[in-house]
CSV table of C-alpha atoms in Angstrom, one decimal:
chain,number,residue,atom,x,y,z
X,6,UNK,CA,-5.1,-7.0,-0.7
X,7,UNK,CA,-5.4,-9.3,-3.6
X,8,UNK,CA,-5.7,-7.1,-6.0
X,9,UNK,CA,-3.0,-4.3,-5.2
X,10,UNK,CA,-0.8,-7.8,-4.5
X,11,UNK,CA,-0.6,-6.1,-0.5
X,12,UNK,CA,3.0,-6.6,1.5
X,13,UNK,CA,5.0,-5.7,3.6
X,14,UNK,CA,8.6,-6.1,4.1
X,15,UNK,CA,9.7,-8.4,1.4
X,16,UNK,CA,6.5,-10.4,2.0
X,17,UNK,CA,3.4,-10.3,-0.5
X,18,UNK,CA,0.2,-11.9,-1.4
X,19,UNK,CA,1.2,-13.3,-4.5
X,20,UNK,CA,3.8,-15.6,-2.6
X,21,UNK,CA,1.0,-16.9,-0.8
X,22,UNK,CA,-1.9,-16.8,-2.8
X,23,UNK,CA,-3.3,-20.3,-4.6
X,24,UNK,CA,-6.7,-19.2,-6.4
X,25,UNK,CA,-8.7,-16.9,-6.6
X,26,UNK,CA,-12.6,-16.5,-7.5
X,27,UNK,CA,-13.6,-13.8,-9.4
X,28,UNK,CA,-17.2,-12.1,-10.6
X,29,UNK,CA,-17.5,-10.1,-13.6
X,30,UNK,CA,-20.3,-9.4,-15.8
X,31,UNK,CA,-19.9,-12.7,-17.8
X,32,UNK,CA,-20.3,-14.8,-14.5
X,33,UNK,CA,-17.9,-16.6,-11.6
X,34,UNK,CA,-14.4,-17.6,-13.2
X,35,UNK,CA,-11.4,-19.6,-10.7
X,36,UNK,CA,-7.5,-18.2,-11.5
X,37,UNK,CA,-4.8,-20.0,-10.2
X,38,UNK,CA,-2.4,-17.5,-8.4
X,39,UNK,CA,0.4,-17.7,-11.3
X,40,UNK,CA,-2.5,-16.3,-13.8
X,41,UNK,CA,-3.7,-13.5,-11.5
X,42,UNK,CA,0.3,-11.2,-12.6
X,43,UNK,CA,1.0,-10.3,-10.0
X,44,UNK,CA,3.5,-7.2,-10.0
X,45,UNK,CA,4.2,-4.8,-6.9
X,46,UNK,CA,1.1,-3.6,-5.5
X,47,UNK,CA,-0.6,-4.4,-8.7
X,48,UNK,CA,-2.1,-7.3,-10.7
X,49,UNK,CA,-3.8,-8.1,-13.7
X,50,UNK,CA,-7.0,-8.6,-12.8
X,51,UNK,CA,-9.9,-7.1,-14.8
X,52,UNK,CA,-10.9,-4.1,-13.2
X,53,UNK,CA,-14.7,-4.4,-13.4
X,54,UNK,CA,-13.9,-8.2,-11.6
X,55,UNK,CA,-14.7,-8.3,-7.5
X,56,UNK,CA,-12.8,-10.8,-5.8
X,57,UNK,CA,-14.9,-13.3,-4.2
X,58,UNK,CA,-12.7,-15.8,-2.7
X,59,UNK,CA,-8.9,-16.4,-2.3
X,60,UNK,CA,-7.0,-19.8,-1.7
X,61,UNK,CA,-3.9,-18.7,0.3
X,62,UNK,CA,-1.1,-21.3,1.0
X,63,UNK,CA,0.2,-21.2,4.6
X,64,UNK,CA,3.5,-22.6,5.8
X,65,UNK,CA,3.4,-25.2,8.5
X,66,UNK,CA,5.3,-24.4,11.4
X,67,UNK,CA,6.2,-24.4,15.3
X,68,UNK,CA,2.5,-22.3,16.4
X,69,UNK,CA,3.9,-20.9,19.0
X,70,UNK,CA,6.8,-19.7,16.3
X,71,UNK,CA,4.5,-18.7,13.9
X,72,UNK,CA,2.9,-16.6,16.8
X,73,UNK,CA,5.9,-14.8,17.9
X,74,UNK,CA,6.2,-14.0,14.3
X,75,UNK,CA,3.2,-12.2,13.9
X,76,UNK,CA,3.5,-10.6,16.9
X,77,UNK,CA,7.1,-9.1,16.2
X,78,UNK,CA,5.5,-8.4,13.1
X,79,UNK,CA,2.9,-6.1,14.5
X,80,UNK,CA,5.0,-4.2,16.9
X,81,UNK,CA,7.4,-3.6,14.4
X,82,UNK,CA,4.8,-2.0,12.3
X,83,UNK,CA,3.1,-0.1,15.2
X,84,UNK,CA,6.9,1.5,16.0
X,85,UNK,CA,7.1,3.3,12.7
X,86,UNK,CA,3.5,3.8,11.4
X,87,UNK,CA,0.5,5.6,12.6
X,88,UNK,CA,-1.9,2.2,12.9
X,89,UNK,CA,-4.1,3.9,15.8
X,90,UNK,CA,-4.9,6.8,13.2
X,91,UNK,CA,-7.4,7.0,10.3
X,92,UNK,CA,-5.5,6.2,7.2
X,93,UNK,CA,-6.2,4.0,4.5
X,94,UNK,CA,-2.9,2.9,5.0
X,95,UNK,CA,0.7,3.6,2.8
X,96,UNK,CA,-0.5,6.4,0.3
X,97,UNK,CA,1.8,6.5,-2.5
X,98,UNK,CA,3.5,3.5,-4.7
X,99,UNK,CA,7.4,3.6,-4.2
X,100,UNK,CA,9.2,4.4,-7.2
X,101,UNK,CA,9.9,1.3,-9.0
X,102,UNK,CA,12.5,-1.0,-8.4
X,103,UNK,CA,12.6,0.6,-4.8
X,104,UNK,CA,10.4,-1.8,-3.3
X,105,UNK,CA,10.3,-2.2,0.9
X,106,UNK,CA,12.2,-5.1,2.5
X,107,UNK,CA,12.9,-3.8,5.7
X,108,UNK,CA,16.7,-5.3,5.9
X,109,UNK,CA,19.1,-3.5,6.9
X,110,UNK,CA,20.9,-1.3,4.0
X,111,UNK,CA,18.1,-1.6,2.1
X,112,UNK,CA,18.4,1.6,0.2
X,113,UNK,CA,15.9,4.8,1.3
X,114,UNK,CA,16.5,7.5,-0.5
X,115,UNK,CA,13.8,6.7,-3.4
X,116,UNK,CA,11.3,5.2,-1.0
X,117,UNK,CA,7.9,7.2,-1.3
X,118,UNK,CA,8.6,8.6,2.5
X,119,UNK,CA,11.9,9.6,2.3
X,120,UNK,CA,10.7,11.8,-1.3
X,121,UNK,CA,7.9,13.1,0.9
X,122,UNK,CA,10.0,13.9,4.0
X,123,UNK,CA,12.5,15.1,2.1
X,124,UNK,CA,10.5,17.7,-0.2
X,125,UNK,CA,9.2,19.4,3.2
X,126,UNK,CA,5.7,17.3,3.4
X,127,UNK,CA,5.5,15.6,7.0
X,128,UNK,CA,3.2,17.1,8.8
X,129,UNK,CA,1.9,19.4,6.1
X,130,UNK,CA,-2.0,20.0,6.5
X,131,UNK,CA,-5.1,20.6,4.6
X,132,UNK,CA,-8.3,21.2,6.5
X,133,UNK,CA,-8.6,18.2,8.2
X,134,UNK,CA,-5.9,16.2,6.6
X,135,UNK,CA,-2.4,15.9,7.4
X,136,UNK,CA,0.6,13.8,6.1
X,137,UNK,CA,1.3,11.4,9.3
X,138,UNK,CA,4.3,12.9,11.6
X,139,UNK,CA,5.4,9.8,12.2
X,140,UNK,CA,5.6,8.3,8.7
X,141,UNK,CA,5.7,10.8,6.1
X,142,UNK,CA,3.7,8.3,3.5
X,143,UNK,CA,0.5,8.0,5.2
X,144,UNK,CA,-2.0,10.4,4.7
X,145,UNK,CA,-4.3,11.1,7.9
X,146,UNK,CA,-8.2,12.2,8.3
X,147,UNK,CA,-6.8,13.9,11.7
X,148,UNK,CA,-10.4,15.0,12.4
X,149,UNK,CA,-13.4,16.2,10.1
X,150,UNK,CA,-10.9,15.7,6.8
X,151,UNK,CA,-13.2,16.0,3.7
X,152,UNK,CA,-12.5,13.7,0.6
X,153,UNK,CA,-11.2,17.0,-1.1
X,154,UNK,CA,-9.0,17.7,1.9
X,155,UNK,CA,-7.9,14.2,1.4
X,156,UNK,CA,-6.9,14.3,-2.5
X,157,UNK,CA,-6.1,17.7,-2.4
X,158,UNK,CA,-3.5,17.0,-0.3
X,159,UNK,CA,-1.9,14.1,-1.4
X,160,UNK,CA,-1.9,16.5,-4.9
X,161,UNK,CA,-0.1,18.9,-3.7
X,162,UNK,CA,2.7,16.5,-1.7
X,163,UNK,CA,3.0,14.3,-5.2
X,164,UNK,CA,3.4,18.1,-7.4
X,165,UNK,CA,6.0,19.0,-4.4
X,166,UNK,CA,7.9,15.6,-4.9
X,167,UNK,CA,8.0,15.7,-8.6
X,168,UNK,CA,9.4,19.4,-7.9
X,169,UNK,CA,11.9,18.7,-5.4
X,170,UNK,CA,13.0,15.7,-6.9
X,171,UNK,CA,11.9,14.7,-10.8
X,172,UNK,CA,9.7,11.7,-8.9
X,173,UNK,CA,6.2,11.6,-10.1
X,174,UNK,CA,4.5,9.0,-7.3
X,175,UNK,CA,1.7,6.8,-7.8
X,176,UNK,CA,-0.9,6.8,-5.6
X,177,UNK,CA,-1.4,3.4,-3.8
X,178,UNK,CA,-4.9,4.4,-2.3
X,179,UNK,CA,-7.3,2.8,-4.7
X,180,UNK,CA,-9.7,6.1,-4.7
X,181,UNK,CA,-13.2,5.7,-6.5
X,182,UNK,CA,-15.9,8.4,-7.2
X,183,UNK,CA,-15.4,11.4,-9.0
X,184,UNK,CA,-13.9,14.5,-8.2
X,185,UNK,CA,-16.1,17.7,-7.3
């Protein structure tokens, strides 16, 4: 979440986040937040550097505000994303400049989603895999998915965007090993 500087609408861990202890090779080094660069869903953290502790700044508040919150929060999510599936979550970057606020008018037609929707991908499958029928951006191990089910897919929906629509998406999955 540090890393990938996680969010949601208009919300992200670099707002809140104070210091952070990282481990690399040369030993144990503390950032402050503003030294970490942050950028959306990225930072510039070295890549070979695990994160070993974050400092995160909260806001003091009414509890049983900050409550009701979190729980709108939640159900909001749970109404237009497939959190009861198994998904690592939102697959591909939006283009950028087309980050997610979630307020109204805020524009869709270059969100990652709508490109996939759009270029014919929701609910397209591959062995086990399947991009999410209720939100066209998360990519779903629907049962017995292999990891080359899993990439595969998510190839061919990113060469079926870029296609349909000139829009070559990043993926957002952080995906480590190598390929067969």
């Amino acid at each position: 979440a540090v890393r990938m500087n996680a969010g949601c609408y208009g919300s992200y861990a670099a707002d809140v986040v104070e210091e952070v202890v990282i481990l690399t090779r040369e030993g144990e080094r503390r950032l402050p937040g503003e030294a970490c660069g942050f950028a959306y869903r990225s930072s510039a953290l070295p890549e070979d550097a695990v994160i070993v502790e974050a400092t995160l700044r909260g806001t003091p508040g009414d509890p049983e505000a900050i409550v009701a919150r979190m729980e709108e929060l939640v159900a909001r999510r749970a109404a237009s994303q497939p959190v009861g599936e198994r998904s690592c979550g939102s697959t591909f970057r939006n283009p950028a400049g087309y980050s997610s606020t979630g307020e109204a008018g805020d524009p869709m037609e270059m969100k990652a989603w709508s490109l996939i929707d759009r270029a014919g991908c929701r609910g397209v499958r591959r062995g086990g895999a399947v991009m999410s029928e209720m939100h066209a951006n998360f990519l779903v191990n629907a049962g017995g998915a292999t990891a080359a089910d899993l990439e595969g897919l998510g190839e061919e929906v990113r060469a079926r965007v870029l296609a349909a629509h000139g829009v070559a998406l990043d993926w957002e999955i952080r995906r480590i090993g190598l390929p067969a």
